Short mmCIF file of C-alpha atoms in Angstrom, two decimals:
data_model
loop_
_atom_site.label_atom_id
_atom_site.label_comp_id
_atom_site.label_asym_id
_atom_site.label_seq_id
_atom_site.Cartn_x
_atom_site.Cartn_y
_atom_site.Cartn_z
CA UNK A 21 -5.94 0.20 -2.43
CA UNK A 22 -9.09 2.18 -1.09
CA UNK A 23 -12.42 0.59 -2.27
CA UNK A 24 -13.03 -3.22 -2.11
CA UNK A 25 -11.13 -6.29 -4.15
CA UNK A 26 -8.74 -3.53 -5.62
CA UNK A 27 -5.28 -4.71 -6.75
CA UNK A 28 -1.79 -2.89 -5.55
CA UNK A 29 -1.04 -1.46 -9.15
CA UNK A 30 2.51 -1.00 -10.05
CA UNK A 31 3.42 1.41 -12.59
CA UNK A 32 6.54 1.46 -14.96
CA UNK A 33 7.93 4.76 -15.40
CA UNK A 34 10.11 4.40 -18.97
CA UNK A 35 7.64 1.47 -20.44
CA UNK A 36 4.14 3.31 -19.12
CA UNK A 37 3.12 0.58 -18.12
CA UNK A 38 0.91 -1.17 -14.73
CA UNK A 39 1.33 -4.74 -13.61
CA UNK A 40 -1.53 -5.33 -10.42
CA UNK A 41 -0.83 -7.53 -7.43
CA UNK A 42 -3.86 -8.78 -5.18
CA UNK A 43 -2.16 -11.85 -3.49
CA UNK A 44 -3.52 -10.48 -0.49
CA UNK A 45 -2.78 -12.58 2.98
CA UNK A 46 -5.21 -14.79 4.05
CA UNK A 47 -7.61 -13.36 6.47
CA UNK A 48 -6.39 -9.69 4.79
CA UNK A 49 -8.68 -9.33 1.58
CA UNK A 50 -9.79 -6.07 1.36
CA UNK A 51 -13.44 -6.23 2.02
CA UNK A 52 -14.91 -2.38 2.43
CA UNK A 53 -13.71 1.24 1.41
CA UNK A 54 -10.90 2.42 3.35
CA UNK A 55 -8.74 -0.94 3.73
CA UNK A 56 -5.44 0.05 4.38
CA UNK A 57 -4.15 3.78 4.35
CA UNK A 58 -0.63 5.18 3.50
CA UNK A 59 2.68 3.09 3.04
CA UNK A 60 6.45 3.07 3.08
CA UNK A 61 9.19 1.64 1.35
CA UNK A 62 11.97 -0.37 3.65
CA UNK A 63 13.82 -0.98 0.49
CA UNK A 64 12.39 -4.58 -0.98
CA UNK A 65 8.56 -4.54 0.69
CA UNK A 66 6.07 -1.32 0.61
CA UNK A 67 4.46 -1.55 3.61
CA UNK A 68 0.68 -0.68 3.35
CA UNK A 69 -1.29 0.37 7.04
CA UNK A 70 -4.21 -0.39 8.13
CA UNK A 71 -7.14 1.72 8.27
CA UNK A 72 -10.24 -0.37 9.16
CA UNK A 73 -7.89 -3.31 7.40
CA UNK A 74 -6.60 -6.28 10.71
CA UNK A 75 -3.42 -6.75 9.13
CA UNK A 76 -0.15 -4.25 7.92
CA UNK A 77 0.74 -5.68 4.42
CA UNK A 78 3.76 -5.63 2.99
CA UNK A 79 3.92 -6.32 -0.73
CA UNK A 80 7.88 -7.38 -2.64
CA UNK A 81 8.83 -5.01 -5.04
CA UNK A 82 10.66 -7.41 -7.08
CA UNK A 83 8.23 -10.32 -6.96
CA UNK A 84 4.40 -8.92 -5.94
CA UNK A 85 4.18 -11.37 -3.45
CA UNK A 86 2.38 -10.38 -0.13
CA UNK A 87 2.63 -11.18 3.86
CA UNK A 88 0.79 -9.58 6.74
CA UNK A 89 1.63 -8.90 10.22
CA UNK A 90 -2.47 -9.21 12.29
CA UNK A 91 -3.02 -6.81 14.56
CA UNK A 92 -5.20 -9.16 16.76
CA UNK A 93 -2.04 -10.39 18.35
CA UNK A 94 -0.88 -6.94 19.79
CA UNK A 95 -0.78 -5.87 23.45
CA UNK A 96 -3.90 -5.35 25.15
CA UNK A 97 -2.61 -1.85 25.80
CA UNK A 98 -3.21 -0.68 22.44
CA UNK A 99 -6.29 0.37 21.91
CA UNK A 100 -7.44 0.01 18.17
CA UNK A 101 -10.73 1.78 16.89
CA UNK A 102 -12.74 -0.26 14.73
CA UNK A 103 -12.17 2.55 12.02
CA UNK A 104 -10.25 4.83 10.61
CA UNK A 105 -7.08 3.31 13.28
CA UNK A 106 -3.84 4.49 11.22
CA UNK A 107 -3.59 7.20 9.14
CA UNK A 108 -0.26 6.33 7.71
CA UNK A 109 3.45 5.26 8.45
CA UNK A 110 7.30 5.55 8.65
CA UNK A 111 10.13 2.94 7.95
CA UNK A 112 13.24 4.30 9.88
CA UNK A 113 15.71 2.02 9.33
CA UNK A 114 16.46 -1.69 9.46
CA UNK A 115 13.29 -4.03 10.47
CA UNK A 116 11.85 -0.81 12.29
CA UNK A 117 8.34 0.67 11.34
CA UNK A 118 6.45 3.22 12.93
CA UNK A 119 2.40 3.55 12.35
CA UNK A 120 1.04 6.65 13.44
CA UNK A 121 -2.27 7.02 14.64
CA UNK A 122 -5.99 8.98 13.80
CA UNK A 123 -8.17 6.99 15.76
CA UNK A 124 -5.72 4.33 17.47
CA UNK A 125 -4.58 5.71 20.54
CA UNK A 126 -1.15 5.15 20.17
CA UNK A 127 1.97 5.60 18.15
CA UNK A 128 2.97 1.59 17.42
CA UNK A 129 6.45 0.27 16.50
CA UNK A 130 6.75 -2.72 14.87
CA UNK A 131 9.46 -5.78 13.54
CA UNK A 132 9.01 -5.47 9.99
CA UNK A 133 10.17 -9.16 10.30
CA UNK A 134 8.86 -10.30 13.67
CA UNK A 135 5.96 -9.09 13.77
CA UNK A 136 6.44 -8.01 17.28
CA UNK A 137 4.42 -4.70 18.01
CA UNK A 138 5.19 -1.90 20.82
CA UNK A 139 3.00 1.02 21.72
CA UNK A 140 3.17 4.63 22.97
CA UNK A 141 0.90 7.16 24.19
CA UNK A 142 3.10 8.86 26.80
CA UNK A 143 1.18 11.97 24.92
CA UNK A 144 1.99 15.77 25.54
CA UNK A 145 -0.18 17.42 27.79
CA UNK A 146 -2.53 19.61 25.55
CA UNK A 147 -6.18 20.19 26.41
CA UNK A 148 -6.85 18.36 23.27
CA UNK A 149 -4.82 15.02 23.85
CA UNK A 150 -5.92 15.19 27.04
CA UNK A 151 -7.63 12.02 28.13
CA UNK A 152 -7.08 10.93 24.98
CA UNK A 153 -11.00 11.66 23.37
CA UNK A 154 -11.39 12.73 20.91
CA UNK A 155 -8.29 10.55 19.63
CA UNK A 156 -4.68 12.03 17.84
CA UNK A 157 -6.33 12.46 14.50
CA UNK A 158 -2.92 12.06 12.81
CA UNK A 159 -2.96 12.63 9.47
CA UNK A 160 0.79 13.42 8.73
CA UNK A 161 4.30 12.83 9.85
CA UNK A 162 8.15 12.79 9.22
CA UNK A 163 10.69 11.01 10.51
CA UNK A 164 14.42 13.45 10.87
CA UNK A 165 16.81 10.61 11.49
CA UNK A 166 15.87 10.60 15.13
CA UNK A 167 12.26 12.32 15.79
CA UNK A 168 9.13 11.28 14.01
CA UNK A 169 6.80 14.59 13.71
CA UNK A 170 3.60 14.98 13.97
CA UNK A 171 1.11 17.18 12.94
CA UNK A 172 -2.22 17.22 14.90
CA UNK A 173 -4.88 19.46 12.51
CA UNK A 174 -7.63 19.86 15.54
CA UNK A 175 -5.47 20.51 18.43
CA UNK A 176 -3.18 23.12 17.22
CA UNK A 177 -0.28 20.55 17.96
CA UNK A 178 3.17 19.30 16.91
CA UNK A 179 3.92 16.17 18.17
CA UNK A 180 7.40 15.06 18.20
CA UNK A 181 8.32 11.29 18.65
CA UNK A 182 11.88 10.27 19.67
CA UNK A 183 12.63 6.78 18.24
CA UNK A 184 15.28 6.06 20.44
CA UNK A 185 13.42 7.01 23.64
CA UNK A 186 9.68 6.28 22.82
CA UNK A 187 9.33 10.42 24.94
CA UNK A 188 7.57 12.70 23.30
CA UNK A 189 7.45 16.89 23.44
CA UNK A 190 4.61 19.14 22.15
CA UNK A 191 4.74 22.28 20.07
CA UNK A 192 1.95 24.35 20.63
CA UNK A 193 3.86 28.02 20.31
CA UNK A 194 2.40 28.95 16.97
CA UNK A 195 2.63 32.75 15.71
CA UNK A 196 -0.62 35.42 17.09
CA UNK A 197 -1.77 36.03 13.95
CA UNK A 198 -2.33 32.08 13.04
CA UNK A 199 -6.08 30.61 12.53
CA UNK A 200 -6.55 26.95 12.69
CA UNK A 201 -9.73 26.98 10.77
CA UNK A 202 -11.15 23.78 11.56
CA UNK A 203 -8.35 21.47 9.86
CA UNK A 204 -5.26 23.10 9.99
CA UNK A 205 -3.06 20.87 8.22
CA UNK A 206 -2.05 16.99 6.59
CA UNK A 207 1.20 16.75 5.45
CA UNK A 208 4.65 17.95 6.74
CA UNK A 209 8.38 17.38 5.08
CA UNK A 210 11.40 17.41 6.65
CA UNK A 211 14.67 20.21 5.05
CA UNK A 212 17.92 18.32 6.30
CA UNK A 213 19.71 21.87 5.58
CA UNK A 214 18.45 23.71 6.88
CA UNK A 215 16.80 21.54 9.41
CA UNK A 216 13.49 23.12 8.98
CA UNK A 217 10.00 21.46 8.82
CA UNK A 218 7.52 22.21 5.76
CA UNK A 219 3.27 21.51 6.79
CA UNK A 220 0.94 21.87 4.23
CA UNK A 221 -2.04 23.80 5.22
CA UNK A 222 -6.02 23.03 4.44
CA UNK A 223 -7.78 25.51 6.39
CA UNK A 224 -5.12 27.17 8.17
CA UNK A 225 -4.36 30.66 7.36
CA UNK A 226 -1.08 30.38 6.81
#
């Protein structure tokens, strides 16, 4: 849901029926047009990530109940913008959720059971990322089994984040014929057979 007071919808692909769920956790009822963006499934819960909302929210796919983890208790070292905090997130394994920053300054690891949050912002050196101003504005990310790959579309940069160590590395070696066009890529897919990443262009010329 992106508009105020909307519900989460579930579509039965066999019966072609739609069910809606709006039992939001206390303090998290949508009140803005960009409450949550992006979701990740852990086998039971679909987790929705706060763009300008106050919580990471999980909806139980069996009974439709919801629970939330508030961002208000996160470490002070994680700087959150008042809007546009996270565009999406990834579930890797077990209780591990990773929130991909848009205008927040950190990649955030969240334990989906305890709600414990840890931020990582040792961004690789880049003229665009220096001083985190502007913020990273990551719009697409994928996990390959160890690394999370993120596209920074305004910075001509792919960031590789190691979920085991927290280390980051930047990939800058785009082809000489590459032209950004203002907003280069928006989403990414991983091909495990060839260990390749595929980026969907928005304004890039390739």
